[in-house]
């Protein structure tokens, strides 16, 4: 009787180990498109089980509702979120920055807070009722920003109100003193084999590339 050799087992496909930390850079305007792209990248990292994400942030702010939505979504991710102010974090970017469980700032970074404002279009004519609604919305936005400052820092209500009601620029040390930032340090990739991603397309394609 002929003896047939056992069929060879298919070679197992090597799996790429999940990195212990991923670095994501966000630089630019906060709007519906940019925040959707960022959230897609972060959701992908969460789905792959990345336990820690460092969000390198430079922004002059942008759309209020897009920024508030981003803040709320950032607070729901299961990984530890570290926000790192690289150059400047302004306006609605402050709320996004405060979403971090751990908050770092570069030594030369600045933070700007200011009251919410309505951008009028050239030739725009608004009735009194519309103006009242605009004022109500702006006051609500300022109240939300004060609430986030008080909730995410050790700041007293009077200090939060003073920062929001007047245009205020803080340096790194002042941001730490107010509890906005936790520590001052340069942005460095650590460990060296960490995954480093730019703000990718929406949605983020494929699997996490190997570090």
PDB file of C-alpha atoms in Angstrom:
ATOM      1  CA  UNK A   1       0.000   0.000   0.000  1.00  0.00           C
ATOM      2  CA  UNK A   2       1.394   3.371  -0.961  1.00  0.00           C
ATOM      3  CA  UNK A   3       2.039   5.729   1.900  1.00  0.00           C
ATOM      4  CA  UNK A   4       1.068   9.309   1.201  1.00  0.00           C
ATOM      5  CA  UNK A   5       2.795  12.063   3.157  1.00  0.00           C
ATOM      6  CA  UNK A   6       0.713  14.201   5.454  1.00  0.00           C
ATOM      7  CA  UNK A   7      -0.220  17.529   3.811  1.00  0.00           C
ATOM      8  CA  UNK A   8       1.833  20.395   5.085  1.00  0.00           C
ATOM      9  CA  UNK A   9       0.114  22.747   7.480  1.00  0.00           C
ATOM     10  CA  UNK A  10      -0.383  26.230   6.068  1.00  0.00           C
ATOM     11  CA  UNK A  11       2.146  28.683   7.382  1.00  0.00           C
ATOM     12  CA  UNK A  12       0.740  30.922  10.051  1.00  0.00           C
ATOM     13  CA  UNK A  13       0.652  34.586   9.211  1.00  0.00           C
ATOM     14  CA  UNK A  14       2.795  36.585  11.605  1.00  0.00           C
ATOM     15  CA  UNK A  15       0.843  39.183  13.514  1.00  0.00           C
ATOM     16  CA  UNK A  16       2.035  42.705  14.057  1.00  0.00           C
ATOM     17  CA  UNK A  17       2.249  43.395  17.785  1.00  0.00           C
ATOM     18  CA  UNK A  18       0.037  46.178  19.046  1.00  0.00           C
ATOM     19  CA  UNK A  19       2.190  49.170  19.991  1.00  0.00           C
ATOM     20  CA  UNK A  20       2.106  50.295  23.618  1.00  0.00           C
ATOM     21  CA  UNK A  21       1.678  53.917  22.574  1.00  0.00           C
ATOM     22  CA  UNK A  22       0.684  55.822  19.436  1.00  0.00           C
ATOM     23  CA  UNK A  23       1.435  59.454  18.589  1.00  0.00           C
ATOM     24  CA  UNK A  24      -1.140  61.389  16.565  1.00  0.00           C
ATOM     25  CA  UNK A  25      -0.581  64.953  15.364  1.00  0.00           C
ATOM     26  CA  UNK A  26      -3.401  67.464  14.936  1.00  0.00           C
ATOM     27  CA  UNK A  27      -2.405  70.832  13.525  1.00  0.00           C
ATOM     28  CA  UNK A  28      -4.856  73.319  12.127  1.00  0.00           C
ATOM     29  CA  UNK A  29      -8.454  74.512  12.218  1.00  0.00           C
ATOM     30  CA  UNK A  30     -11.126  72.776  14.276  1.00  0.00           C
ATOM     31  CA  UNK A  31     -14.114  72.086  12.031  1.00  0.00           C
ATOM     32  CA  UNK A  32     -16.450  69.229  11.139  1.00  0.00           C
ATOM     33  CA  UNK A  33     -14.052  67.737   8.579  1.00  0.00           C
ATOM     34  CA  UNK A  34     -10.854  67.906  10.621  1.00  0.00           C
ATOM     35  CA  UNK A  35     -12.490  66.552  13.769  1.00  0.00           C
ATOM     36  CA  UNK A  36     -14.125  63.692  11.831  1.00  0.00           C
ATOM     37  CA  UNK A  37     -10.694  62.718  10.470  1.00  0.00           C
ATOM     38  CA  UNK A  38      -9.131  62.828  13.913  1.00  0.00           C
ATOM     39  CA  UNK A  39     -11.920  60.787  15.496  1.00  0.00           C
ATOM     40  CA  UNK A  40     -11.637  58.174  12.729  1.00  0.00           C
ATOM     41  CA  UNK A  41      -7.908  57.755  13.441  1.00  0.00           C
ATOM     42  CA  UNK A  42      -8.488  57.491  17.182  1.00  0.00           C
ATOM     43  CA  UNK A  43     -11.382  55.043  16.806  1.00  0.00           C
ATOM     44  CA  UNK A  44      -9.137  52.860  14.656  1.00  0.00           C
ATOM     45  CA  UNK A  45      -6.411  52.883  17.307  1.00  0.00           C
ATOM     46  CA  UNK A  46      -8.958  51.984  19.976  1.00  0.00           C
ATOM     47  CA  UNK A  47     -10.277  49.081  17.875  1.00  0.00           C
ATOM     48  CA  UNK A  48      -6.730  47.730  17.627  1.00  0.00           C
ATOM     49  CA  UNK A  49      -6.291  47.789  21.403  1.00  0.00           C
ATOM     50  CA  UNK A  50      -3.686  50.561  21.633  1.00  0.00           C
ATOM     51  CA  UNK A  51      -3.663  51.405  25.367  1.00  0.00           C
ATOM     52  CA  UNK A  52      -2.154  54.898  25.248  1.00  0.00           C
ATOM     53  CA  UNK A  53      -2.421  57.715  22.706  1.00  0.00           C
ATOM     54  CA  UNK A  54      -0.482  60.976  22.728  1.00  0.00           C
ATOM     55  CA  UNK A  55      -2.252  63.739  20.805  1.00  0.00           C
ATOM     56  CA  UNK A  56       0.207  66.444  19.722  1.00  0.00           C
ATOM     57  CA  UNK A  57      -1.928  69.563  19.401  1.00  0.00           C
ATOM     58  CA  UNK A  58      -1.399  72.895  17.661  1.00  0.00           C
ATOM     59  CA  UNK A  59      -4.513  74.882  16.820  1.00  0.00           C
ATOM     60  CA  UNK A  60      -5.883  78.405  16.770  1.00  0.00           C
ATOM     61  CA  UNK A  61      -9.364  77.032  17.461  1.00  0.00           C
ATOM     62  CA  UNK A  62     -12.355  76.988  15.162  1.00  0.00           C
ATOM     63  CA  UNK A  63     -16.004  75.966  15.152  1.00  0.00           C
ATOM     64  CA  UNK A  64     -17.599  75.895  18.612  1.00  0.00           C
ATOM     65  CA  UNK A  65     -19.956  72.959  18.067  1.00  0.00           C
ATOM     66  CA  UNK A  66     -17.315  70.857  16.302  1.00  0.00           C
ATOM     67  CA  UNK A  67     -14.910  71.528  19.162  1.00  0.00           C
ATOM     68  CA  UNK A  68     -17.431  70.695  21.869  1.00  0.00           C
ATOM     69  CA  UNK A  69     -18.393  67.493  20.068  1.00  0.00           C
ATOM     70  CA  UNK A  70     -14.722  66.542  19.793  1.00  0.00           C
ATOM     71  CA  UNK A  71     -14.203  67.188  23.516  1.00  0.00           C
ATOM     72  CA  UNK A  72     -17.118  64.921  24.445  1.00  0.00           C
ATOM     73  CA  UNK A  73     -15.970  62.144  22.095  1.00  0.00           C
ATOM     74  CA  UNK A  74     -12.366  62.280  23.328  1.00  0.00           C
ATOM     75  CA  UNK A  75     -13.607  61.702  26.875  1.00  0.00           C
ATOM     76  CA  UNK A  76     -15.270  58.410  25.867  1.00  0.00           C
ATOM     77  CA  UNK A  77     -12.261  56.520  24.445  1.00  0.00           C
ATOM     78  CA  UNK A  78     -11.007  53.554  26.451  1.00  0.00           C
ATOM     79  CA  UNK A  79      -7.305  54.279  25.957  1.00  0.00           C
ATOM     80  CA  UNK A  80      -5.370  56.729  28.108  1.00  0.00           C
ATOM     81  CA  UNK A  81      -5.318  60.046  26.272  1.00  0.00           C
ATOM     82  CA  UNK A  82      -2.336  62.358  26.685  1.00  0.00           C
ATOM     83  CA  UNK A  83      -2.692  65.804  25.112  1.00  0.00           C
ATOM     84  CA  UNK A  84       0.532  67.680  24.366  1.00  0.00           C
ATOM     85  CA  UNK A  85       0.514  71.384  23.460  1.00  0.00           C
ATOM     86  CA  UNK A  86       3.265  71.779  20.886  1.00  0.00           C
ATOM     87  CA  UNK A  87       3.151  75.435  19.799  1.00  0.00           C
ATOM     88  CA  UNK A  88      -0.103  77.248  20.529  1.00  0.00           C
ATOM     89  CA  UNK A  89      -3.509  76.093  21.716  1.00  0.00           C
ATOM     90  CA  UNK A  90      -6.186  78.744  21.363  1.00  0.00           C
ATOM     91  CA  UNK A  91      -9.896  79.325  21.697  1.00  0.00           C
ATOM     92  CA  UNK A  92     -11.881  76.090  21.179  1.00  0.00           C
ATOM     93  CA  UNK A  93      -8.583  74.207  21.225  1.00  0.00           C
ATOM     94  CA  UNK A  94      -8.461  74.736  24.999  1.00  0.00           C
ATOM     95  CA  UNK A  95     -11.479  72.475  25.543  1.00  0.00           C
ATOM     96  CA  UNK A  96      -9.992  69.834  23.231  1.00  0.00           C
ATOM     97  CA  UNK A  97      -6.705  70.000  25.123  1.00  0.00           C
ATOM     98  CA  UNK A  98      -8.495  69.642  28.470  1.00  0.00           C
ATOM     99  CA  UNK A  99      -9.991  66.324  27.340  1.00  0.00           C
ATOM    100  CA  UNK A 100      -6.613  64.687  28.031  1.00  0.00           C
ATOM    101  CA  UNK A 101      -6.290  62.424  31.068  1.00  0.00           C
ATOM    102  CA  UNK A 102      -2.694  63.637  31.200  1.00  0.00           C
ATOM    103  CA  UNK A 103      -1.774  67.043  29.793  1.00  0.00           C
ATOM    104  CA  UNK A 104       1.703  68.114  28.758  1.00  0.00           C
ATOM    105  CA  UNK A 105       2.977  71.327  27.254  1.00  0.00           C
ATOM    106  CA  UNK A 106       6.134  72.266  25.430  1.00  0.00           C
ATOM    107  CA  UNK A 107       8.208  74.923  27.224  1.00  0.00           C
ATOM    108  CA  UNK A 108       7.476  77.530  24.534  1.00  0.00           C
ATOM    109  CA  UNK A 109       3.779  76.713  24.050  1.00  0.00           C
ATOM    110  CA  UNK A 110       1.082  79.308  24.694  1.00  0.00           C
ATOM    111  CA  UNK A 111      -2.595  79.079  25.552  1.00  0.00           C
ATOM    112  CA  UNK A 112      -5.191  81.672  24.599  1.00  0.00           C
ATOM    113  CA  UNK A 113      -8.686  81.922  26.056  1.00  0.00           C
ATOM    114  CA  UNK A 114     -11.298  84.447  24.999  1.00  0.00           C
ATOM    115  CA  UNK A 115     -15.067  84.974  25.071  1.00  0.00           C
ATOM    116  CA  UNK A 116     -17.090  83.396  22.278  1.00  0.00           C
ATOM    117  CA  UNK A 117     -17.762  85.649  19.309  1.00  0.00           C
ATOM    118  CA  UNK A 118     -20.113  85.701  16.316  1.00  0.00           C
ATOM    119  CA  UNK A 119     -18.587  86.277  12.888  1.00  0.00           C
ATOM    120  CA  UNK A 120     -20.841  88.570  10.860  1.00  0.00           C
ATOM    121  CA  UNK A 121     -21.015  88.290   7.097  1.00  0.00           C
ATOM    122  CA  UNK A 122     -20.523  91.377   4.950  1.00  0.00           C
ATOM    123  CA  UNK A 123     -23.854  93.158   4.462  1.00  0.00           C
ATOM    124  CA  UNK A 124     -25.610  90.867   6.959  1.00  0.00           C
ATOM    125  CA  UNK A 125     -28.813  92.320   8.395  1.00  0.00           C
ATOM    126  CA  UNK A 126     -30.268  90.699  11.471  1.00  0.00           C
ATOM    127  CA  UNK A 127     -33.514  91.452  13.327  1.00  0.00           C
ATOM    128  CA  UNK A 128     -33.497  91.947  17.079  1.00  0.00           C
ATOM    129  CA  UNK A 129     -34.791  88.411  17.688  1.00  0.00           C
ATOM    130  CA  UNK A 130     -31.819  86.917  15.815  1.00  0.00           C
ATOM    131  CA  UNK A 131     -29.380  89.118  17.702  1.00  0.00           C
ATOM    132  CA  UNK A 132     -30.888  87.996  21.002  1.00  0.00           C
ATOM    133  CA  UNK A 133     -30.515  84.356  19.961  1.00  0.00           C
ATOM    134  CA  UNK A 134     -26.896  84.922  18.963  1.00  0.00           C
ATOM    135  CA  UNK A 135     -26.157  86.485  22.349  1.00  0.00           C
ATOM    136  CA  UNK A 136     -27.881  83.582  24.126  1.00  0.00           C
ATOM    137  CA  UNK A 137     -25.802  81.065  22.168  1.00  0.00           C
ATOM    138  CA  UNK A 138     -22.561  82.929  22.869  1.00  0.00           C
ATOM    139  CA  UNK A 139     -23.318  83.126  26.581  1.00  0.00           C
ATOM    140  CA  UNK A 140     -24.078  79.395  26.608  1.00  0.00           C
ATOM    141  CA  UNK A 141     -20.747  78.680  24.896  1.00  0.00           C
ATOM    142  CA  UNK A 142     -18.868  80.725  27.494  1.00  0.00           C
ATOM    143  CA  UNK A 143     -20.717  78.906  30.276  1.00  0.00           C
ATOM    144  CA  UNK A 144     -19.724  75.523  28.813  1.00  0.00           C
ATOM    145  CA  UNK A 145     -16.096  76.589  28.566  1.00  0.00           C
ATOM    146  CA  UNK A 146     -16.113  77.757  32.194  1.00  0.00           C
ATOM    147  CA  UNK A 147     -17.681  74.463  33.234  1.00  0.00           C
ATOM    148  CA  UNK A 148     -14.975  72.463  31.438  1.00  0.00           C
ATOM    149  CA  UNK A 149     -12.232  74.570  33.023  1.00  0.00           C
ATOM    150  CA  UNK A 150     -13.659  74.019  36.495  1.00  0.00           C
ATOM    151  CA  UNK A 151     -14.289  70.307  35.916  1.00  0.00           C
ATOM    152  CA  UNK A 152     -10.910  69.450  34.385  1.00  0.00           C
ATOM    153  CA  UNK A 153      -8.677  71.637  36.570  1.00  0.00           C
ATOM    154  CA  UNK A 154      -8.464  72.756  40.180  1.00  0.00           C
ATOM    155  CA  UNK A 155      -9.518  76.231  39.063  1.00  0.00           C
ATOM    156  CA  UNK A 156     -12.017  78.183  41.139  1.00  0.00           C
ATOM    157  CA  UNK A 157     -15.123  79.570  39.403  1.00  0.00           C
ATOM    158  CA  UNK A 158     -13.937  83.179  39.749  1.00  0.00           C
ATOM    159  CA  UNK A 159     -10.651  82.383  37.993  1.00  0.00           C
ATOM    160  CA  UNK A 160     -12.386  80.452  35.199  1.00  0.00           C
ATOM    161  CA  UNK A 161     -14.784  83.346  34.648  1.00  0.00           C
ATOM    162  CA  UNK A 162     -11.945  85.876  34.545  1.00  0.00           C
ATOM    163  CA  UNK A 163     -10.046  83.835  31.949  1.00  0.00           C
ATOM    164  CA  UNK A 164     -13.066  83.360  29.693  1.00  0.00           C
ATOM    165  CA  UNK A 165     -14.477  86.888  29.904  1.00  0.00           C
ATOM    166  CA  UNK A 166     -11.276  88.574  28.757  1.00  0.00           C
ATOM    167  CA  UNK A 167      -8.771  87.584  26.102  1.00  0.00           C
ATOM    168  CA  UNK A 168      -5.999  85.896  28.110  1.00  0.00           C
ATOM    169  CA  UNK A 169      -2.700  84.442  26.923  1.00  0.00           C
ATOM    170  CA  UNK A 170      -0.877  82.045  29.243  1.00  0.00           C
ATOM    171  CA  UNK A 171       2.629  80.670  28.897  1.00  0.00           C
ATOM    172  CA  UNK A 172       3.514  77.103  29.816  1.00  0.00           C
ATOM    173  CA  UNK A 173       4.294  77.842  33.462  1.00  0.00           C
ATOM    174  CA  UNK A 174       1.098  79.831  33.931  1.00  0.00           C
ATOM    175  CA  UNK A 175      -0.931  77.023  32.344  1.00  0.00           C
ATOM    176  CA  UNK A 176       0.575  74.561  34.831  1.00  0.00           C
ATOM    177  CA  UNK A 177      -0.143  76.916  37.738  1.00  0.00           C
ATOM    178  CA  UNK A 178      -3.800  77.115  36.670  1.00  0.00           C
ATOM    179  CA  UNK A 179      -4.052  73.330  36.298  1.00  0.00           C
ATOM    180  CA  UNK A 180      -4.685  73.528  32.558  1.00  0.00           C
ATOM    181  CA  UNK A 181      -1.444  71.628  31.915  1.00  0.00           C
ATOM    182  CA  UNK A 182       0.115  69.071  34.251  1.00  0.00           C
ATOM    183  CA  UNK A 183       3.775  69.256  33.256  1.00  0.00           C
ATOM    184  CA  UNK A 184       6.231  70.992  30.952  1.00  0.00           C
ATOM    185  CA  UNK A 185       8.289  68.767  28.681  1.00  0.00           C
ATOM    186  CA  UNK A 186       9.448  68.532  25.104  1.00  0.00           C
ATOM    187  CA  UNK A 187       7.553  66.249  22.752  1.00  0.00           C
ATOM    188  CA  UNK A 188       9.690  63.139  22.291  1.00  0.00           C
ATOM    189  CA  UNK A 189       8.800  59.746  20.865  1.00  0.00           C
ATOM    190  CA  UNK A 190       9.175  57.266  23.703  1.00  0.00           C
ATOM    191  CA  UNK A 191       9.655  54.356  23.374  1.00  0.00           C
ATOM    192  CA  UNK A 192      11.567  54.753  20.088  1.00  0.00           C
ATOM    193  CA  UNK A 193       9.466  52.030  18.417  1.00  0.00           C
ATOM    194  CA  UNK A 194       6.152  53.760  19.201  1.00  0.00           C
ATOM    195  CA  UNK A 195       3.678  54.176  16.377  1.00  0.00           C
ATOM    196  CA  UNK A 196       3.745  57.715  14.960  1.00  0.00           C
ATOM    197  CA  UNK A 197       0.836  58.808  12.776  1.00  0.00           C
ATOM    198  CA  UNK A 198      -0.019  62.108  11.114  1.00  0.00           C
ATOM    199  CA  UNK A 199      -3.652  63.121  10.948  1.00  0.00           C
ATOM    200  CA  UNK A 200      -4.702  60.489   8.443  1.00  0.00           C
ATOM    201  CA  UNK A 201      -7.480  60.447   5.858  1.00  0.00           C
ATOM    202  CA  UNK A 202     -11.069  59.784   6.811  1.00  0.00           C
ATOM    203  CA  UNK A 203     -11.667  56.953   7.386  1.00  0.00           C
ATOM    204  CA  UNK A 204      -8.235  55.657   8.373  1.00  0.00           C
ATOM    205  CA  UNK A 205      -7.426  52.871   5.869  1.00  0.00           C
ATOM    206  CA  UNK A 206      -6.335  49.355   6.707  1.00  0.00           C
ATOM    207  CA  UNK A 207      -4.583  48.068   9.760  1.00  0.00           C
ATOM    208  CA  UNK A 208      -2.117  49.913  11.924  1.00  0.00           C
ATOM    209  CA  UNK A 209       1.238  49.835  10.144  1.00  0.00           C
ATOM    210  CA  UNK A 210       4.114  48.243  11.997  1.00  0.00           C
ATOM    211  CA  UNK A 211       6.229  50.665  13.990  1.00  0.00           C
TER     212      UNK A 211
END
